[in-house]
């Protein structure tokens, strides 16, 4: 039994003994309350002393705080090193159709966007040349040929006369004047034949030119393709060497004209793979081979201290005619590509040495950190290839991790 209980029982006994004395009861209760107050105060002081002592001990002996290491796992992925540029889609092959005929357009048989085959009739022209001119030329040709026949007969006669006079002269049976006259007659007849032949040739050339003009009044498609521009209108007056009436392009193949900065163009070469995307078809990609690098800077770049840009061309197939001239192209020229390579985030690659070596911290399954040399291959804005020193699935400490800022020896325990 506790001492307080014994005292309480004693008090109760004393109280019973003094029940007859009412004045003694308040004094006993007062003494009891005072004893309990001192006991509570002592207990409070003991608890406070314990708290202060425990806090002081923790200050002198702090507990280690676990360090959480941030890592990334080396994964296998395809990686490309590229040169990025912007450009536009353009027509690869096209023909501007014009005319050499002076006249008036009588019919237009095609419209913009229409697909035509080679040889299809496009435009008909009524020429200014009179229709009777051809008839007149044919009649004149017939007259000249008739004159030529008569003159040839005279030439034959003159030649026979000259031969006879030559024989008679050999026999001294003719006069010199007769011999010379026959020779001059033969030469004159031959000259007239030559003159008529020249007229015939000149007229023949004129007639062929008229025939060519007549053929040019029917303008046909020089290639198979699509009419992408048309300026010809019915009733339009034309003159020789008129400007372009329409443009026909083969849209099954398109070209991309990319502007490449001078520091990047030196890495490109003919035949390398290039691909692009365009805002008109999100998520779709077209690929081709680099065809040509222009040797002169594009536009006014490279002048007065400006950076030079060069136009680089490559062709892409467009069988469904989705691509249109003028579309914006986000172009990538593939410098190198590795499939299924061990990769890490590009942010881990700080500054490899001239052999491509880079120090990385590897976290093992038992929590130990190892500083290891790895060889870095190609890299881009997102990923870097690891050639050696790191296996798929290993955890690499991120630069932002607290342990990455301190130098850790091989085999040190993390945390």
XYZ file of C-alpha atoms in Angstrom:
415
model
C 0.000 0.000 0.000
C 1.285 3.467 -0.871
C 2.311 5.947 1.741
C -0.337 8.461 0.641
C -3.021 5.841 1.047
C -1.764 5.121 4.580
C -1.745 8.800 5.386
C -5.249 9.172 3.892
C -6.452 6.324 6.060
C -4.816 7.917 9.061
C -6.456 11.186 8.227
C -9.768 9.460 7.842
C -9.299 7.835 11.266
C -8.306 11.093 12.797
C -11.204 12.738 11.108
C -13.548 10.144 12.561
C -12.014 10.727 15.901
C -12.578 14.420 15.663
C -16.017 14.404 14.142
C -17.238 15.748 17.308
C -14.911 18.779 16.800
C -16.093 20.668 13.661
C -13.342 23.298 13.901
C -10.538 20.748 13.342
C -11.842 19.412 9.946
C -10.824 22.400 7.666
C -7.212 22.351 8.943
C -6.771 18.685 8.077
C -8.049 19.125 4.517
C -5.782 22.127 3.966
C -2.710 20.144 4.981
C -3.727 17.306 2.654
C -4.060 19.630 -0.398
C -0.667 21.223 0.313
C 1.043 17.815 0.384
C -0.544 16.815 -2.989
C 0.515 20.158 -4.619
C 4.154 19.621 -3.664
C 4.060 16.094 -5.044
C 2.707 17.277 -8.447
C 5.323 20.030 -8.633
C 8.118 17.579 -7.982
C 6.826 15.248 -10.722
C 6.637 18.133 -13.182
C 10.232 19.143 -12.437
C 11.423 15.585 -12.994
C 9.675 15.391 -16.402
C 11.061 18.783 -17.496
C 14.584 17.754 -16.537
C 14.216 14.587 -18.623
C 13.032 16.505 -21.696
C 15.923 18.978 -21.461
C 18.427 16.188 -21.047
C 17.048 14.246 -24.060
C 17.140 17.368 -26.284
C 20.725 18.084 -25.291
C 21.751 14.522 -26.061
C 20.193 14.689 -29.566
C 22.004 17.946 -30.223
C 25.349 16.369 -29.277
C 24.613 13.079 -31.124
C 22.525 13.830 -34.307
C 21.029 10.847 -36.112
C 22.076 10.346 -39.804
C 19.400 11.383 -42.339
C 18.950 8.856 -45.194
C 20.015 10.301 -48.554
C 17.735 9.525 -51.454
C 19.771 8.961 -54.634
C 18.224 9.886 -57.963
C 19.232 7.524 -60.764
C 18.329 6.641 -64.327
C 18.460 3.199 -65.912
C 20.572 2.606 -69.031
C 18.198 1.433 -71.763
C 18.456 0.122 -75.301
C 17.024 2.379 -77.997
C 17.609 3.578 -81.543
C 19.602 6.817 -81.667
C 20.343 9.274 -84.456
C 22.750 12.158 -84.786
C 21.218 14.710 -87.148
C 21.532 18.184 -88.590
C 18.256 20.062 -88.281
C 17.139 22.723 -90.774
C 13.997 24.360 -92.104
C 12.864 24.494 -95.704
C 10.003 24.294 -98.165
C 8.517 21.728 -100.500
C 8.945 22.561 -104.208
C 8.094 21.003 -107.560
C 10.890 18.784 -108.830
C 10.095 18.823 -112.570
C 7.764 21.081 -114.537
C 7.355 22.586 -118.013
C 6.127 26.068 -118.895
C 3.904 25.930 -121.980
C 3.886 28.919 -124.371
C 3.326 29.659 -128.077
C 5.186 31.130 -131.053
C 2.015 31.826 -132.978
C 0.462 35.227 -133.475
C -3.288 34.851 -133.203
C -6.205 34.507 -130.833
C -7.092 31.716 -128.400
C -10.205 29.965 -129.622
C -10.467 27.166 -127.026
C -8.926 26.114 -123.676
C -9.423 22.436 -122.935
C -7.939 22.106 -119.393
C -8.256 23.681 -115.962
C -6.033 24.136 -112.925
C -5.487 20.883 -111.041
C -6.380 18.685 -114.007
C -4.138 15.730 -114.776
C -3.081 15.453 -118.416
C -1.213 12.889 -120.497
C 1.606 13.742 -122.851
C 0.193 14.809 -126.245
C -3.209 15.905 -124.897
C -4.678 18.982 -126.639
C -4.491 21.955 -124.275
C -5.235 25.141 -126.239
C -6.439 25.937 -129.773
C -5.349 29.180 -131.500
C -6.751 30.905 -134.559
C -3.639 32.226 -136.391
C -3.423 35.638 -138.034
C -1.886 34.072 -141.182
C -4.444 34.101 -144.055
C -5.743 30.727 -145.057
C -5.257 31.655 -148.761
C -1.548 32.151 -148.260
C -0.930 28.442 -148.256
C -2.904 28.040 -151.496
C -0.956 30.854 -153.113
C 2.337 29.277 -152.078
C 1.301 25.918 -153.512
C 0.319 27.538 -156.824
C 3.590 29.410 -157.022
C 5.454 26.193 -156.317
C 3.680 24.474 -159.211
C 4.569 27.380 -161.568
C 8.231 27.272 -160.566
C 8.410 23.540 -161.087
C 6.909 23.972 -164.569
C 9.467 26.667 -165.379
C 12.171 24.380 -164.085
C 11.060 21.596 -166.422
C 11.130 23.946 -169.449
C 14.483 25.337 -168.483
C 15.915 21.853 -168.048
C 14.796 21.071 -171.608
C 16.558 24.179 -172.876
C 19.652 23.172 -170.940
C 19.642 19.736 -172.568
C 19.317 21.326 -176.021
C 22.137 23.769 -175.288
C 24.384 20.962 -174.114
C 23.754 19.015 -177.362
C 24.539 22.117 -179.405
C 27.800 22.617 -177.538
C 28.809 18.985 -178.043
C 28.136 19.257 -181.816
C 30.111 22.465 -182.110
C 32.959 20.873 -180.194
C 33.120 17.996 -182.725
C 32.946 20.371 -185.703
C 35.720 22.499 -184.286
C 37.892 19.444 -183.950
C 37.360 18.836 -187.708
C 37.827 22.559 -188.506
C 34.288 22.457 -189.941
C 32.820 25.406 -187.910
C 33.653 28.955 -187.122
C 35.001 30.051 -183.739
C 32.045 32.394 -183.173
C 29.550 29.508 -183.521
C 31.498 27.385 -181.052
C 31.659 30.157 -178.430
C 27.976 30.981 -178.907
C 26.962 27.369 -178.213
C 29.094 27.279 -175.086
C 27.587 30.528 -173.754
C 24.094 29.219 -174.493
C 24.757 26.094 -172.457
C 26.082 28.093 -169.461
C 23.125 30.470 -169.581
C 20.610 27.648 -169.576
C 22.361 26.020 -166.593
C 22.300 29.326 -164.662
C 18.572 29.726 -165.230
C 17.999 26.194 -163.928
C 19.984 27.047 -160.778
C 17.981 30.249 -160.297
C 14.673 28.427 -160.529
C 15.882 25.755 -158.072
C 16.830 28.505 -155.597
C 13.356 30.017 -155.851
C 11.826 26.612 -155.289
C 13.960 26.059 -152.198
C 13.041 29.460 -150.790
C 9.352 28.894 -151.365
C 9.594 25.424 -149.897
C 11.113 26.854 -146.695
C 8.302 29.392 -146.488
C 5.699 26.691 -146.914
C 7.305 24.526 -144.217
C 7.341 27.483 -141.847
C 3.657 28.096 -142.518
C 2.934 24.434 -141.903
C 4.839 24.614 -138.599
C 2.795 27.643 -137.614
C -0.378 25.788 -138.438
C 0.730 22.909 -136.227
C 1.489 25.311 -133.354
C -2.082 26.487 -133.339
C -2.819 23.215 -131.548
C -0.868 23.298 -128.262
C -0.451 19.849 -126.731
C 1.007 18.701 -123.400
C 4.779 18.167 -123.658
C 4.815 15.890 -120.560
C 2.360 13.989 -118.415
C 1.489 15.791 -115.206
C -0.856 18.200 -113.472
C -1.796 21.714 -114.577
C -0.611 23.821 -111.643
C -0.884 27.289 -113.261
C -3.043 28.597 -116.111
C -3.200 32.070 -117.666
C -4.750 31.217 -121.072
C -8.285 32.543 -121.661
C -10.634 32.158 -124.609
C -10.447 35.220 -126.835
C -7.000 36.203 -125.569
C -4.796 37.787 -128.245
C -1.346 36.283 -128.603
C 1.856 37.439 -130.205
C 4.912 35.457 -131.177
C 7.026 34.362 -128.175
C 4.113 35.037 -125.849
C 4.712 34.548 -122.125
C 3.789 31.283 -120.392
C 0.195 30.163 -120.955
C 0.300 27.381 -118.342
C 2.633 25.246 -116.234
C 2.485 21.449 -116.084
C 4.279 19.624 -113.284
C 4.849 15.983 -112.375
C 3.653 15.969 -108.757
C 4.502 12.300 -108.137
C 7.961 13.490 -107.058
C 8.710 16.615 -105.047
C 11.877 18.354 -103.928
C 12.693 19.893 -100.562
C 14.797 23.056 -100.445
C 16.391 23.335 -96.990
C 18.383 26.269 -95.598
C 21.411 24.865 -93.762
C 23.739 27.020 -91.657
C 27.387 27.258 -92.637
C 28.584 25.394 -89.521
C 26.359 22.412 -90.391
C 26.556 22.225 -94.197
C 30.155 20.941 -94.044
C 28.871 17.736 -92.421
C 26.499 16.940 -95.307
C 27.262 14.957 -98.449
C 25.452 13.769 -101.548
C 23.437 10.580 -101.115
C 22.942 10.806 -97.347
C 19.500 10.096 -95.873
C 17.234 13.013 -95.082
C 13.652 13.176 -93.842
C 11.144 15.866 -92.955
C 7.706 16.521 -91.538
C 5.235 19.288 -92.296
C 2.551 20.927 -90.117
C -0.115 19.917 -92.634
C 0.324 16.221 -91.751
C 1.247 15.915 -88.049
C 3.082 12.700 -87.199
C 3.833 11.792 -90.836
C 7.354 11.631 -92.249
C 8.808 11.668 -95.773
C 12.344 10.505 -96.546
C 14.753 10.795 -99.466
C 18.413 11.119 -100.456
C 20.380 14.368 -100.583
C 20.725 15.346 -104.256
C 22.609 18.628 -104.364
C 24.279 21.263 -102.190
C 24.265 24.721 -103.727
C 27.737 26.278 -103.653
C 26.606 29.898 -103.282
C 24.893 31.295 -100.151
C 21.129 31.565 -100.263
C 19.493 34.981 -100.656
C 21.590 37.734 -99.082
C 23.097 35.598 -96.314
C 26.833 35.691 -95.722
C 27.109 39.404 -96.504
C 28.386 42.138 -94.203
C 29.161 39.763 -91.365
C 25.876 37.830 -91.553
C 25.857 34.066 -91.110
C 25.771 32.212 -94.418
C 23.056 29.685 -95.239
C 23.191 27.240 -98.141
C 20.341 25.624 -100.050
C 20.374 21.825 -99.903
C 18.062 19.772 -102.151
C 16.681 16.273 -101.786
C 13.798 14.500 -103.540
C 10.891 12.557 -102.059
C 8.199 10.383 -103.579
C 4.670 11.825 -103.550
C 2.490 9.103 -105.104
C -0.695 10.180 -103.303
C -0.151 13.880 -104.209
C -0.409 14.892 -100.543
C 2.550 17.260 -100.637
C 2.021 20.652 -102.220
C 4.544 23.233 -103.361
C 5.367 25.797 -100.706
C 4.636 23.624 -97.652
C 6.911 24.208 -94.662
C 9.372 21.379 -93.969
C 11.173 20.578 -90.706
C 14.204 18.762 -92.129
C 16.643 16.297 -90.528
C 19.833 15.138 -92.251
C 21.003 11.851 -90.689
C 24.735 11.992 -89.921
C 24.787 8.603 -88.187
C 22.331 6.091 -86.735
C 22.682 3.143 -84.326
C 19.879 0.693 -83.615
C 19.385 -0.993 -80.247
C 22.221 0.950 -78.614
C 22.745 1.294 -74.861
C 21.668 4.878 -74.183
C 21.608 7.337 -71.296
C 20.122 10.846 -71.096
C 22.243 13.439 -72.870
C 22.318 15.520 -69.672
C 24.708 12.952 -68.145
C 27.339 13.654 -70.796
C 29.304 16.626 -69.505
C 32.581 16.795 -71.423
C 34.087 13.561 -72.781
C 37.836 13.580 -73.395
C 39.410 13.288 -76.841
C 38.880 9.515 -76.717
C 35.208 9.887 -75.856
C 35.632 8.747 -72.243
C 33.273 10.055 -69.561
C 33.149 9.357 -65.814
C 29.786 8.205 -64.454
C 28.682 7.033 -61.028
C 26.940 3.656 -60.999
C 24.607 2.611 -58.167
C 24.716 -1.139 -57.424
C 21.868 -3.197 -56.029
C 23.553 -3.317 -52.583
C 23.558 0.497 -52.418
C 27.234 0.975 -53.205
C 28.404 3.664 -55.603
C 31.100 3.040 -58.226
C 32.831 5.702 -60.320
C 33.388 4.194 -63.760
C 34.860 5.316 -67.101
C 32.500 4.777 -70.043
C 32.993 5.503 -73.739
C 30.407 7.822 -75.323
C 29.384 7.451 -78.992
C 26.920 9.527 -80.973
C 24.500 11.787 -79.174
C 21.662 14.182 -79.811
C 19.599 16.598 -77.758
C 17.864 13.801 -75.830
C 20.104 10.740 -75.644
C 23.723 9.621 -75.854
C 25.094 6.246 -76.948
C 27.327 4.291 -74.570
C 29.833 2.181 -76.521
C 31.511 0.481 -73.552
C 31.697 0.600 -69.757
C 27.970 0.381 -69.060
C 25.460 -2.433 -69.468
C 21.752 -2.323 -70.129
C 19.744 -2.052 -66.919
C 22.467 -0.497 -64.747
C 21.535 2.556 -62.678
C 23.450 5.769 -63.308
C 23.478 8.535 -60.727
C 21.923 11.767 -61.976
C 23.914 15.016 -61.634
C 21.098 16.503 -59.512
C 21.472 13.756 -56.865
C 23.160 14.878 -53.570
C 25.816 12.165 -53.824
C 26.773 13.252 -57.349
C 28.377 16.440 -56.100
C 30.959 14.609 -53.968
C 33.770 12.347 -55.155
C 33.065 8.734 -54.183
C 35.645 5.981 -54.343
C 34.844 2.632 -55.912
C 32.958 0.487 -53.450
C 31.806 3.305 -51.130
C 28.460 2.811 -49.465
C 25.741 5.351 -50.395
C 23.548 6.849 -47.671
